[in-house]
PDB file of C-alpha atoms in Angstrom:
ATOM      1  CA  MET G 222       0.000   0.000   0.000  1.00 40.00           C
ATOM      2  CA  ASP G 223       1.452   3.353  -1.096  1.00 53.00           C
ATOM      3  CA  ALA G 224       0.548   5.148   2.109  1.00 53.00           C
ATOM      4  CA  TRP G 225       2.470   2.579   4.156  1.00 52.00           C
ATOM      5  CA  ASN G 226       5.535   2.977   1.920  1.00 55.00           C
ATOM      6  CA  ASP G 227       5.295   6.768   2.232  1.00 60.00           C
ATOM      7  CA  PHE G 228       5.171   6.408   5.987  1.00 64.00           C
ATOM      8  CA  GLN G 229       8.321   4.285   6.031  1.00 62.00           C
ATOM      9  CA  LEU G 230      10.115   7.062   4.145  1.00 59.00           C
ATOM     10  CA  CYS G 231       9.138   9.860   6.541  1.00 68.00           C
ATOM     11  CA  GLN G 232      12.268   9.404   8.665  1.00 80.00           C
ATOM     12  CA  LEU G 233      10.458  10.297  11.845  1.00 90.00           C
ATOM     13  CA  LYS G 234      12.572  10.780  14.943  1.00 93.00           C
ATOM     14  CA  HIS G 235      11.745   8.929  18.125  1.00 94.00           C
ATOM     15  CA  ARG G 236      11.980  11.182  21.150  1.00 96.00           C
ATOM     16  CA  TYR G 237      11.453  10.929  24.905  1.00 97.00           C
ATOM     17  CA  ALA G 238      10.663  13.754  27.284  1.00 98.00           C
ATOM     18  CA  ARG G 239      10.401  13.839  31.065  1.00 97.00           C
ATOM     19  CA  VAL G 240       7.092  15.578  31.711  1.00 97.00           C
ATOM     20  CA  ASN G 241       4.652  15.685  34.614  1.00 97.00           C
ATOM     21  CA  GLY G 242       6.607  13.046  36.525  1.00 96.00           C
ATOM     22  CA  ILE G 243       6.722  10.446  33.717  1.00 97.00           C
ATOM     23  CA  GLN G 244       8.676   9.654  30.576  1.00 98.00           C
ATOM     24  CA  LEU G 245       6.602  10.346  27.475  1.00 98.00           C
ATOM     25  CA  HIS G 246       7.459   8.820  24.118  1.00 98.00           C
ATOM     26  CA  TYR G 247       6.640  10.636  20.895  1.00 97.00           C
ATOM     27  CA  VAL G 248       7.777  10.798  17.294  1.00 96.00           C
ATOM     28  CA  GLU G 249       8.507  13.996  15.440  1.00 96.00           C
ATOM     29  CA  GLY G 250       8.726  15.107  11.837  1.00 94.00           C
ATOM     30  CA  GLY G 251       8.432  18.241   9.738  1.00 93.00           C
ATOM     31  CA  GLU G 252      10.518  20.339  12.116  1.00 90.00           C
ATOM     32  CA  GLN G 253      11.126  22.879   9.354  1.00 90.00           C
ATOM     33  CA  HIS G 254       7.527  24.100   9.550  1.00 93.00           C
ATOM     34  CA  SER G 255       6.351  26.860  11.896  1.00 93.00           C
ATOM     35  CA  ASN G 256       2.884  25.471  12.707  1.00 96.00           C
ATOM     36  CA  THR G 257       2.503  22.339  14.821  1.00 97.00           C
ATOM     37  CA  VAL G 258      -0.073  19.583  14.978  1.00 98.00           C
ATOM     38  CA  VAL G 259      -0.132  17.165  17.897  1.00 98.00           C
ATOM     39  CA  LEU G 260      -1.581  13.717  17.202  1.00 98.00           C
ATOM     40  CA  LEU G 261      -3.150  11.844  20.115  1.00 98.00           C
ATOM     41  CA  HIS G 262      -4.145   8.230  19.498  1.00 98.00           C
ATOM     42  CA  GLY G 263      -6.985   6.207  20.972  1.00 96.00           C
ATOM     43  CA  PHE G 264      -7.550   2.884  22.733  1.00 95.00           C
ATOM     44  CA  PRO G 265      -6.025   0.320  22.363  1.00 94.00           C
ATOM     45  CA  GLN G 266      -3.424   1.785  20.058  1.00 96.00           C
ATOM     46  CA  SER G 267      -0.345   3.998  19.979  1.00 97.00           C
ATOM     47  CA  TRP G 268       1.133   6.765  17.831  1.00 97.00           C
ATOM     48  CA  VAL G 269       1.303   4.241  14.943  1.00 95.00           C
ATOM     49  CA  LEU G 270      -2.444   4.792  14.449  1.00 97.00           C
ATOM     50  CA  TRP G 271      -1.511   7.889  12.414  1.00 97.00           C
ATOM     51  CA  ARG G 272       0.807   6.132   9.936  1.00 95.00           C
ATOM     52  CA  PHE G 273      -1.393   6.844   6.907  1.00 94.00           C
ATOM     53  CA  VAL G 274      -1.866  10.574   7.546  1.00 95.00           C
ATOM     54  CA  ILE G 275       1.586  11.511   8.839  1.00 95.00           C
ATOM     55  CA  PRO G 276       3.250  11.549   5.363  1.00 94.00           C
ATOM     56  CA  ASP G 277       0.900  14.304   4.178  1.00 94.00           C
ATOM     57  CA  LEU G 278       0.952  16.237   7.439  1.00 96.00           C
ATOM     58  CA  VAL G 279       4.762  16.449   7.653  1.00 95.00           C
ATOM     59  CA  LYS G 280       4.805  18.174   4.262  1.00 93.00           C
ATOM     60  CA  ARG G 281       2.797  21.010   5.761  1.00 94.00           C
ATOM     61  CA  TYR G 282       3.325  21.048   9.542  1.00 96.00           C
ATOM     62  CA  ARG G 283       5.601  20.118  12.347  1.00 96.00           C
ATOM     63  CA  VAL G 284       4.091  16.871  13.626  1.00 97.00           C
ATOM     64  CA  LEU G 285       4.280  15.367  17.088  1.00 98.00           C
ATOM     65  CA  ALA G 286       2.629  11.952  17.400  1.00 97.00           C
ATOM     66  CA  VAL G 287       2.501  11.112  21.091  1.00 98.00           C
ATOM     67  CA  ASP G 288       2.065   7.881  23.009  1.00 98.00           C
ATOM     68  CA  LEU G 289      -0.344   8.832  25.793  1.00 98.00           C
ATOM     69  CA  ARG G 290       0.657   7.856  29.307  1.00 98.00           C
ATOM     70  CA  GLY G 291      -0.224   4.210  29.817  1.00 97.00           C
ATOM     71  CA  TYR G 292       0.081   3.419  26.115  1.00 97.00           C
ATOM     72  CA  GLY G 293       2.772   2.629  23.578  1.00 97.00           C
ATOM     73  CA  ASP G 294       6.281   3.223  24.872  1.00 97.00           C
ATOM     74  CA  SER G 295       5.335   5.916  27.379  1.00 98.00           C
ATOM     75  CA  ASP G 296       5.411   5.198  31.114  1.00 97.00           C
ATOM     76  CA  LYS G 297       2.542   3.290  32.685  1.00 97.00           C
ATOM     77  CA  PRO G 298       2.194   4.392  36.307  1.00 96.00           C
ATOM     78  CA  GLU G 299      -0.013   2.368  38.636  1.00 94.00           C
ATOM     79  CA  GLY G 300      -3.363   3.472  40.031  1.00 94.00           C
ATOM     80  CA  ILE G 301      -6.198   5.415  38.459  1.00 96.00           C
ATOM     81  CA  GLU G 302      -5.481   8.921  39.768  1.00 95.00           C
ATOM     82  CA  GLY G 303      -2.767   9.572  37.181  1.00 96.00           C
ATOM     83  CA  TYR G 304      -5.157   8.790  34.340  1.00 98.00           C
ATOM     84  CA  THR G 305      -7.586  11.628  34.777  1.00 98.00           C
ATOM     85  CA  LYS G 306      -7.912  13.532  31.534  1.00 98.00           C
ATOM     86  CA  ALA G 307      -6.684  16.636  33.374  1.00 98.00           C
ATOM     87  CA  ASN G 308      -3.448  14.858  34.266  1.00 98.00           C
ATOM     88  CA  MET G 309      -3.050  13.318  30.812  1.00 98.00           C
ATOM     89  CA  ALA G 310      -3.650  16.747  29.278  1.00 98.00           C
ATOM     90  CA  LYS G 311      -0.965  18.157  31.562  1.00 98.00           C
ATOM     91  CA  ASP G 312       1.468  15.628  30.078  1.00 98.00           C
ATOM     92  CA  ILE G 313       0.818  17.182  26.666  1.00 98.00           C
ATOM     93  CA  TYR G 314       0.953  20.729  28.022  1.00 98.00           C
ATOM     94  CA  ASP G 315       4.315  20.026  29.638  1.00 98.00           C
ATOM     95  CA  LEU G 316       5.583  18.580  26.352  1.00 98.00           C
ATOM     96  CA  VAL G 317       4.357  21.598  24.369  1.00 98.00           C
ATOM     97  CA  THR G 318       5.966  24.054  26.774  1.00 97.00           C
ATOM     98  CA  HIS G 319       9.125  21.940  27.017  1.00 96.00           C
ATOM     99  CA  LEU G 320       9.471  22.280  23.244  1.00 96.00           C
ATOM    100  CA  ARG G 321       8.677  26.009  23.489  1.00 95.00           C
ATOM    101  CA  LEU G 322       5.741  25.746  21.163  1.00 96.00           C
ATOM    102  CA  GLU G 323       2.990  28.310  21.020  1.00 89.00           C
ATOM    103  CA  LYS G 324      -0.510  27.544  19.755  1.00 94.00           C
ATOM    104  CA  VAL G 325      -0.904  23.993  18.436  1.00 98.00           C
ATOM    105  CA  THR G 326      -3.677  22.053  16.765  1.00 98.00           C
ATOM    106  CA  LEU G 327      -4.619  18.908  18.641  1.00 98.00           C
ATOM    107  CA  ILE G 328      -5.913  16.031  16.529  1.00 98.00           C
ATOM    108  CA  GLY G 329      -7.268  13.245  18.684  1.00 98.00           C
ATOM    109  CA  HIS G 330      -8.980   9.940  18.098  1.00 98.00           C
ATOM    110  CA  ASP G 331     -10.992   8.144  20.779  1.00 96.00           C
ATOM    111  CA  ARG G 332      -9.117   8.475  24.128  1.00 97.00           C
ATOM    112  CA  GLY G 333      -6.735  10.946  22.542  1.00 98.00           C
ATOM    113  CA  ALA G 334      -9.663  13.131  21.566  1.00 98.00           C
ATOM    114  CA  ARG G 335     -10.756  13.123  25.202  1.00 98.00           C
ATOM    115  CA  VAL G 336      -7.304  14.315  26.231  1.00 98.00           C
ATOM    116  CA  ALA G 337      -7.470  16.983  23.515  1.00 98.00           C
ATOM    117  CA  ARG G 338     -10.847  18.204  24.788  1.00 98.00           C
ATOM    118  CA  ARG G 339      -9.462  18.502  28.321  1.00 98.00           C
ATOM    119  CA  PHE G 340      -6.347  20.289  27.056  1.00 98.00           C
ATOM    120  CA  ALA G 341      -8.517  22.869  25.272  1.00 98.00           C
ATOM    121  CA  LEU G 342     -10.489  23.526  28.446  1.00 98.00           C
ATOM    122  CA  ASP G 343      -7.457  23.736  30.732  1.00 98.00           C
ATOM    123  CA  TYR G 344      -4.925  25.451  28.428  1.00 98.00           C
ATOM    124  CA  PRO G 345      -6.969  27.435  25.891  1.00 97.00           C
ATOM    125  CA  ASP G 346      -4.184  29.918  25.157  1.00 97.00           C
ATOM    126  CA  TYR G 347      -2.109  27.089  23.669  1.00 98.00           C
ATOM    127  CA  VAL G 348      -4.786  25.821  21.275  1.00 98.00           C
ATOM    128  CA  ALA G 349      -5.204  27.023  17.691  1.00 97.00           C
ATOM    129  CA  SER G 350      -7.852  24.421  16.876  1.00 98.00           C
ATOM    130  CA  LEU G 351      -9.053  20.893  17.556  1.00 98.00           C
ATOM    131  CA  CYS G 352     -10.027  17.886  15.510  1.00 98.00           C
ATOM    132  CA  LEU G 353     -11.925  15.281  17.548  1.00 98.00           C
ATOM    133  CA  ILE G 354     -12.458  11.942  15.840  1.00 98.00           C
ATOM    134  CA  ASP G 355     -15.339   9.551  16.569  1.00 97.00           C
ATOM    135  CA  ILE G 356     -16.224  10.597  20.098  1.00 96.00           C
ATOM    136  CA  LEU G 357     -19.166  12.122  21.924  1.00 96.00           C
ATOM    137  CA  PRO G 358     -18.726  14.057  25.165  1.00 96.00           C
ATOM    138  CA  LEU G 359     -18.000  11.668  28.034  1.00 95.00           C
ATOM    139  CA  GLU G 360     -20.956  12.867  30.086  1.00 95.00           C
ATOM    140  CA  TYR G 361     -23.336  12.442  27.158  1.00 94.00           C
ATOM    141  CA  VAL G 362     -22.374   8.800  26.702  1.00 93.00           C
ATOM    142  CA  TYR G 363     -22.940   7.952  30.368  1.00 92.00           C
ATOM    143  CA  ASP G 364     -26.012  10.092  30.952  1.00 91.00           C
ATOM    144  CA  ASN G 365     -27.975   9.983  27.694  1.00 89.00           C
ATOM    145  CA  LEU G 366     -27.424   6.729  25.840  1.00 85.00           C
ATOM    146  CA  SER G 367     -29.817   3.875  26.545  1.00 84.00           C
ATOM    147  CA  ALA G 368     -28.598   0.590  27.964  1.00 79.00           C
ATOM    148  CA  SER G 369     -29.280  -0.958  24.557  1.00 83.00           C
ATOM    149  CA  GLU G 370     -27.112   1.610  22.747  1.00 81.00           C
ATOM    150  CA  ALA G 371     -24.340   1.279  25.319  1.00 80.00           C
ATOM    151  CA  ALA G 372     -24.394  -2.521  25.130  1.00 79.00           C
ATOM    152  CA  LYS G 373     -23.899  -2.417  21.376  1.00 82.00           C
ATOM    153  CA  LYS G 374     -21.164   0.197  21.048  1.00 85.00           C
ATOM    154  CA  TYR G 375     -19.806   1.001  24.494  1.00 87.00           C
ATOM    155  CA  TRP G 376     -19.841  -2.394  26.252  1.00 88.00           C
ATOM    156  CA  HIS G 377     -16.133  -2.135  27.039  1.00 89.00           C
ATOM    157  CA  TRP G 378     -16.760   1.130  28.922  1.00 87.00           C
ATOM    158  CA  VAL G 379     -18.804  -0.847  31.422  1.00 89.00           C
ATOM    159  CA  PHE G 380     -16.693  -3.997  31.448  1.00 91.00           C
ATOM    160  CA  GLN G 381     -13.392  -2.196  31.958  1.00 92.00           C
ATOM    161  CA  VAL G 382     -14.475  -0.215  35.015  1.00 91.00           C
ATOM    162  CA  VAL G 383     -15.383  -3.379  36.934  1.00 92.00           C
ATOM    163  CA  ALA G 384     -12.821  -4.098  39.645  1.00 90.00           C
ATOM    164  CA  GLU G 385     -10.389  -6.999  39.098  1.00 90.00           C
ATOM    165  CA  LEU G 386     -12.530  -9.080  36.733  1.00 94.00           C
ATOM    166  CA  PRO G 387     -11.155  -7.588  33.479  1.00 93.00           C
ATOM    167  CA  GLU G 388      -7.589  -8.309  34.586  1.00 93.00           C
ATOM    168  CA  ALA G 389      -8.503 -11.940  35.319  1.00 94.00           C
ATOM    169  CA  LEU G 390     -10.156 -12.414  31.944  1.00 94.00           C
ATOM    170  CA  ILE G 391      -7.659 -10.538  29.758  1.00 94.00           C
ATOM    171  CA  ALA G 392      -4.367 -11.802  31.232  1.00 93.00           C
ATOM    172  CA  GLY G 393      -2.990 -14.511  28.974  1.00 92.00           C
ATOM    173  CA  ARG G 394      -5.687 -13.766  26.395  1.00 94.00           C
ATOM    174  CA  GLU G 395      -4.509 -10.336  25.328  1.00 94.00           C
ATOM    175  CA  GLU G 396      -4.624 -11.102  21.612  1.00 94.00           C
ATOM    176  CA  VAL G 397      -8.172 -12.446  21.865  1.00 95.00           C
ATOM    177  CA  TYR G 398      -9.362  -9.256  23.534  1.00 94.00           C
ATOM    178  CA  LEU G 399      -7.532  -6.984  21.100  1.00 94.00           C
ATOM    179  CA  GLY G 400      -8.879  -8.931  18.178  1.00 94.00           C
ATOM    180  CA  ALA G 401     -12.449  -8.568  19.428  1.00 93.00           C
ATOM    181  CA  LEU G 402     -12.040  -4.789  19.562  1.00 93.00           C
ATOM    182  CA  PHE G 403     -10.702  -4.479  16.023  1.00 93.00           C
ATOM    183  CA  LYS G 404     -13.248  -6.900  14.599  1.00 91.00           C
ATOM    184  CA  ARG G 405     -15.898  -4.260  15.186  1.00 87.00           C
ATOM    185  CA  THR G 406     -14.821  -3.048  11.746  1.00 90.00           C
ATOM    186  CA  PRO G 407     -14.981  -5.759   9.042  1.00 88.00           C
ATOM    187  CA  HIS G 408     -11.576  -6.662   7.581  1.00 91.00           C
ATOM    188  CA  LEU G 409      -9.639  -4.190   9.760  1.00 94.00           C
ATOM    189  CA  LEU G 410      -7.908  -6.928  11.722  1.00 94.00           C
ATOM    190  CA  GLU G 411      -6.765  -8.532   8.476  1.00 94.00           C
ATOM    191  CA  GLN G 412      -5.403  -5.163   7.326  1.00 92.00           C
ATOM    192  CA  LEU G 413      -3.491  -4.662  10.565  1.00 94.00           C
ATOM    193  CA  LYS G 414      -1.953  -8.121  10.284  1.00 93.00           C
ATOM    194  CA  ALA G 415      -1.027  -7.583   6.632  1.00 91.00           C
ATOM    195  CA  ASP G 416       0.933  -4.373   7.248  1.00 88.00           C
ATOM    196  CA  GLY G 417       2.557  -5.593  10.474  1.00 88.00           C
ATOM    197  CA  VAL G 418       0.864  -3.140  12.815  1.00 93.00           C
ATOM    198  CA  TRP G 419      -1.026  -5.904  14.609  1.00 95.00           C
ATOM    199  CA  ASP G 420       2.285  -7.208  15.992  1.00 94.00           C
ATOM    200  CA  GLU G 421       3.107  -3.723  17.265  1.00 93.00           C
ATOM    201  CA  TYR G 422      -0.253  -3.342  18.983  1.00 95.00           C
ATOM    202  CA  VAL G 423       0.140  -6.759  20.611  1.00 95.00           C
ATOM    203  CA  ARG G 424       3.667  -5.866  21.752  1.00 95.00           C
ATOM    204  CA  ILE G 425       2.620  -2.720  23.562  1.00 93.00           C
ATOM    205  CA  TRP G 426      -0.525  -4.336  24.959  1.00 93.00           C
ATOM    206  CA  LYS G 427       1.571  -7.119  26.507  1.00 93.00           C
ATOM    207  CA  GLN G 428       4.154  -4.799  28.031  1.00 93.00           C
ATOM    208  CA  PRO G 429       4.293  -4.824  31.848  1.00 92.00           C
ATOM    209  CA  GLY G 430       1.370  -2.716  32.976  1.00 93.00           C
ATOM    210  CA  GLY G 431       0.101  -2.319  29.406  1.00 93.00           C
ATOM    211  CA  PHE G 432      -3.503  -3.448  29.499  1.00 94.00           C
ATOM    212  CA  GLN G 433      -3.733  -2.534  33.197  1.00 95.00           C
ATOM    213  CA  ALA G 434      -2.970   1.090  32.321  1.00 96.00           C
ATOM    214  CA  ALA G 435      -5.706   1.099  29.686  1.00 95.00           C
ATOM    215  CA  LEU G 436      -8.195  -0.223  32.232  1.00 96.00           C
ATOM    216  CA  ASN G 437      -7.130   2.519  34.659  1.00 96.00           C
ATOM    217  CA  ASP G 438      -7.712   5.092  31.918  1.00 97.00           C
ATOM    218  CA  TYR G 439     -11.367   4.043  31.661  1.00 96.00           C
ATOM    219  CA  ARG G 440     -11.776   3.722  35.419  1.00 96.00           C
ATOM    220  CA  ALA G 441     -10.448   7.233  35.952  1.00 97.00           C
ATOM    221  CA  ALA G 442     -12.824   8.560  33.299  1.00 96.00           C
ATOM    222  CA  HIS G 443     -15.831   7.042  35.046  1.00 95.00           C
ATOM    223  CA  LYS G 444     -14.892   7.727  38.649  1.00 96.00           C
ATOM    224  CA  LEU G 445     -13.035  11.037  38.412  1.00 97.00           C
ATOM    225  CA  ASP G 446     -13.614  12.748  35.049  1.00 97.00           C
ATOM    226  CA  LEU G 447     -17.343  12.198  34.716  1.00 96.00           C
ATOM    227  CA  PRO G 448     -18.395  14.111  37.862  1.00 96.00           C
ATOM    228  CA  ASN G 449     -16.145  16.981  36.835  1.00 96.00           C
ATOM    229  CA  TYR G 450     -17.677  17.251  33.359  1.00 96.00           C
ATOM    230  CA  ARG G 451     -21.183  17.220  34.788  1.00 95.00           C
ATOM    231  CA  VAL G 452     -20.320  20.202  36.974  1.00 95.00           C
ATOM    232  CA  GLU G 453     -18.601  22.050  34.113  1.00 95.00           C
ATOM    233  CA  LYS G 454     -21.592  21.530  31.856  1.00 90.00           C
ATOM    234  CA  GLU G 455     -23.826  23.158  34.450  1.00 91.00           C
ATOM    235  CA  MET G 456     -21.343  26.036  34.604  1.00 93.00           C
ATOM    236  CA  ASN G 457     -21.360  26.371  30.785  1.00 91.00           C
ATOM    237  CA  LYS G 458     -17.605  25.836  30.605  1.00 93.00           C
ATOM    238  CA  ASN G 459     -17.157  25.280  26.880  1.00 95.00           C
ATOM    239  CA  ILE G 460     -14.471  24.790  24.248  1.00 96.00           C
ATOM    240  CA  ASN G 461     -14.087  28.125  22.444  1.00 96.00           C
ATOM    241  CA  GLN G 462     -11.579  27.193  19.738  1.00 96.00           C
ATOM    242  CA  PRO G 463     -12.540  26.013  16.230  1.00 97.00           C
ATOM    243  CA  CYS G 464     -13.394  22.325  16.454  1.00 98.00           C
ATOM    244  CA  LEU G 465     -13.654  19.883  13.549  1.00 98.00           C
ATOM    245  CA  LEU G 466     -15.589  16.694  14.306  1.00 98.00           C
ATOM    246  CA  LEU G 467     -15.154  13.605  12.135  1.00 98.00           C
ATOM    247  CA  TRP G 468     -16.892  10.285  12.621  1.00 97.00           C
ATOM    248  CA  GLY G 469     -17.623   7.098  10.693  1.00 96.00           C
ATOM    249  CA  GLU G 470     -21.100   6.255   9.481  1.00 94.00           C
ATOM    250  CA  ASN G 471     -20.625   2.748  10.914  1.00 93.00           C
ATOM    251  CA  GLY G 472     -18.724   3.777  14.046  1.00 91.00           C
ATOM    252  CA  ASN G 473     -19.758   4.467  17.623  1.00 90.00           C
ATOM    253  CA  LEU G 474     -21.514   7.711  16.687  1.00 93.00           C
ATOM    254  CA  ALA G 475     -23.730   6.260  13.954  1.00 89.00           C
ATOM    255  CA  GLY G 476     -27.271   7.548  14.231  1.00 88.00           C
ATOM    256  CA  GLN G 477     -26.427  10.275  16.747  1.00 92.00           C
ATOM    257  CA  PRO G 478     -26.972  14.030  16.148  1.00 96.00           C
ATOM    258  CA  VAL G 479     -23.259  14.584  16.582  1.00 96.00           C
ATOM    259  CA  LEU G 480     -22.973  18.296  15.803  1.00 97.00           C
ATOM    260  CA  THR G 481     -26.016  19.158  17.918  1.00 97.00           C
ATOM    261  CA  ILE G 482     -24.614  17.237  20.885  1.00 96.00           C
ATOM    262  CA  TRP G 483     -21.211  18.902  20.669  1.00 97.00           C
ATOM    263  CA  LYS G 484     -22.695  22.377  20.301  1.00 96.00           C
ATOM    264  CA  GLU G 485     -23.848  22.043  23.910  1.00 95.00           C
ATOM    265  CA  VAL G 486     -20.209  22.097  25.067  1.00 96.00           C
ATOM    266  CA  ALA G 487     -18.310  23.780  22.208  1.00 96.00           C
ATOM    267  CA  THR G 488     -19.007  27.114  20.523  1.00 95.00           C
ATOM    268  CA  MET G 489     -17.333  26.752  17.080  1.00 96.00           C
ATOM    269  CA  VAL G 490     -18.238  23.341  15.689  1.00 97.00           C
ATOM    270  CA  THR G 491     -18.108  21.930  12.182  1.00 97.00           C
ATOM    271  CA  GLY G 492     -17.915  18.336  11.079  1.00 97.00           C
ATOM    272  CA  LYS G 493     -18.822  15.487   8.814  1.00 95.00           C
ATOM    273  CA  GLU G 494     -19.765  11.829   8.865  1.00 97.00           C
ATOM    274  CA  LEU G 495     -17.395   9.759   6.717  1.00 97.00           C
ATOM    275  CA  ALA G 496     -19.073   7.207   4.500  1.00 95.00           C
ATOM    276  CA  GLY G 497     -18.029   3.564   4.596  1.00 93.00           C
ATOM    277  CA  CYS G 498     -16.071   4.063   7.798  1.00 95.00           C
ATOM    278  CA  GLY G 499     -16.199   2.572  11.274  1.00 94.00           C
ATOM    279  CA  HIS G 500     -14.635   3.738  14.524  1.00 95.00           C
ATOM    280  CA  TYR G 501     -10.941   3.606  13.561  1.00 96.00           C
ATOM    281  CA  VAL G 502     -11.090   6.508  11.118  1.00 97.00           C
ATOM    282  CA  PRO G 503      -7.343   7.228  10.617  1.00 97.00           C
ATOM    283  CA  GLU G 504      -6.705   3.582   9.726  1.00 96.00           C
ATOM    284  CA  GLU G 505      -9.899   2.884   7.786  1.00 96.00           C
ATOM    285  CA  GLN G 506     -10.424   6.059   5.752  1.00 96.00           C
ATOM    286  CA  PRO G 507      -7.276   8.216   5.959  1.00 97.00           C
ATOM    287  CA  ASP G 508      -7.874   9.843   2.572  1.00 96.00           C
ATOM    288  CA  ALA G 509     -11.424  10.864   3.463  1.00 97.00           C
ATOM    289  CA  MET G 510     -10.168  12.168   6.803  1.00 98.00           C
ATOM    290  CA  MET G 511      -7.500  14.289   5.127  1.00 97.00           C
ATOM    291  CA  GLN G 512      -9.978  15.714   2.632  1.00 97.00           C
ATOM    292  CA  GLU G 513     -11.751  17.323   5.576  1.00 97.00           C
ATOM    293  CA  LEU G 514      -8.744  18.045   7.761  1.00 98.00           C
ATOM    294  CA  VAL G 515      -6.475  19.769   5.219  1.00 97.00           C
ATOM    295  CA  PRO G 516      -8.828  22.668   4.332  1.00 97.00           C
ATOM    296  CA  PHE G 517      -9.739  23.053   8.014  1.00 97.00           C
ATOM    297  CA  LEU G 518      -6.085  23.450   8.986  1.00 97.00           C
ATOM    298  CA  GLU G 519      -5.358  25.731   6.026  1.00 96.00           C
ATOM    299  CA  ASP G 520      -8.149  28.027   7.130  1.00 95.00           C
ATOM    300  CA  ILE G 521      -6.874  28.026  10.725  1.00 95.00           C
ATOM    301  CA  TYR G 522      -3.304  28.898   9.820  1.00 92.00           C
ATOM    302  CA  GLN G 523      -4.064  31.433   7.096  1.00 85.00           C
ATOM    303  CA  THR G 524      -6.137  33.648   9.400  1.00 53.00           C
TER     304      THR G 524
END
């Protein structure tokens, strides 16, 4: 696949930074450009999620593709307190300030989009724009979706916050669990195995503390982040930067009034449903994603 070959030729640099008490791994390219985009992956992946869009982005922008804490080759501290979105957003803030960057665009998928949302609320002066991919606000998912809707698309949100049981069922069966997640999109697992990325996802998932950290991410969201977002919604604390929303017609947001929902918590919202796409947008439909993202970013950085 041409996009995979282009990615191999990008000559990205692997970097590590000590931020917020942990070691954060990220890759960097396009350092010659003045404007920066920060890519934040989702669950259960790593920075490699972005392999099909990085080659185009590095032609236009400085690109930082980060492994969130608990994922990839970043540190995986124990306990749930470190996995609040406020703390994970502080990791990214510390990285941005460590690199002496000014306003950045945060492009996040899934869990990474949740970190990007929190970053925009906590550090608005450092945000030029956001692109949030295939997520609804955390509080909307927990408070508005029916049990039937949650069981179909968000079952792992419930399963993974249960104490101890997920660890007992996943340990030694990591590949089975990962495979079940990716099989939500027909043929995606086969694609991942064909281009070798499946082996990378299995490697990081099996690292010491790997799947435990992911479980703690979801547990922190339910126990610690959710009450905070409920309060902020009542206070009308909103995202005030331009926000592009992208989601797949067959993904978790299918059938939801996505733009209407997000306009309750963000003031400058645009977006589009991507045809023939499931949840894993950057891997399933990278070209369609870039068709929407490129003009959005051009408009942001030309004004």
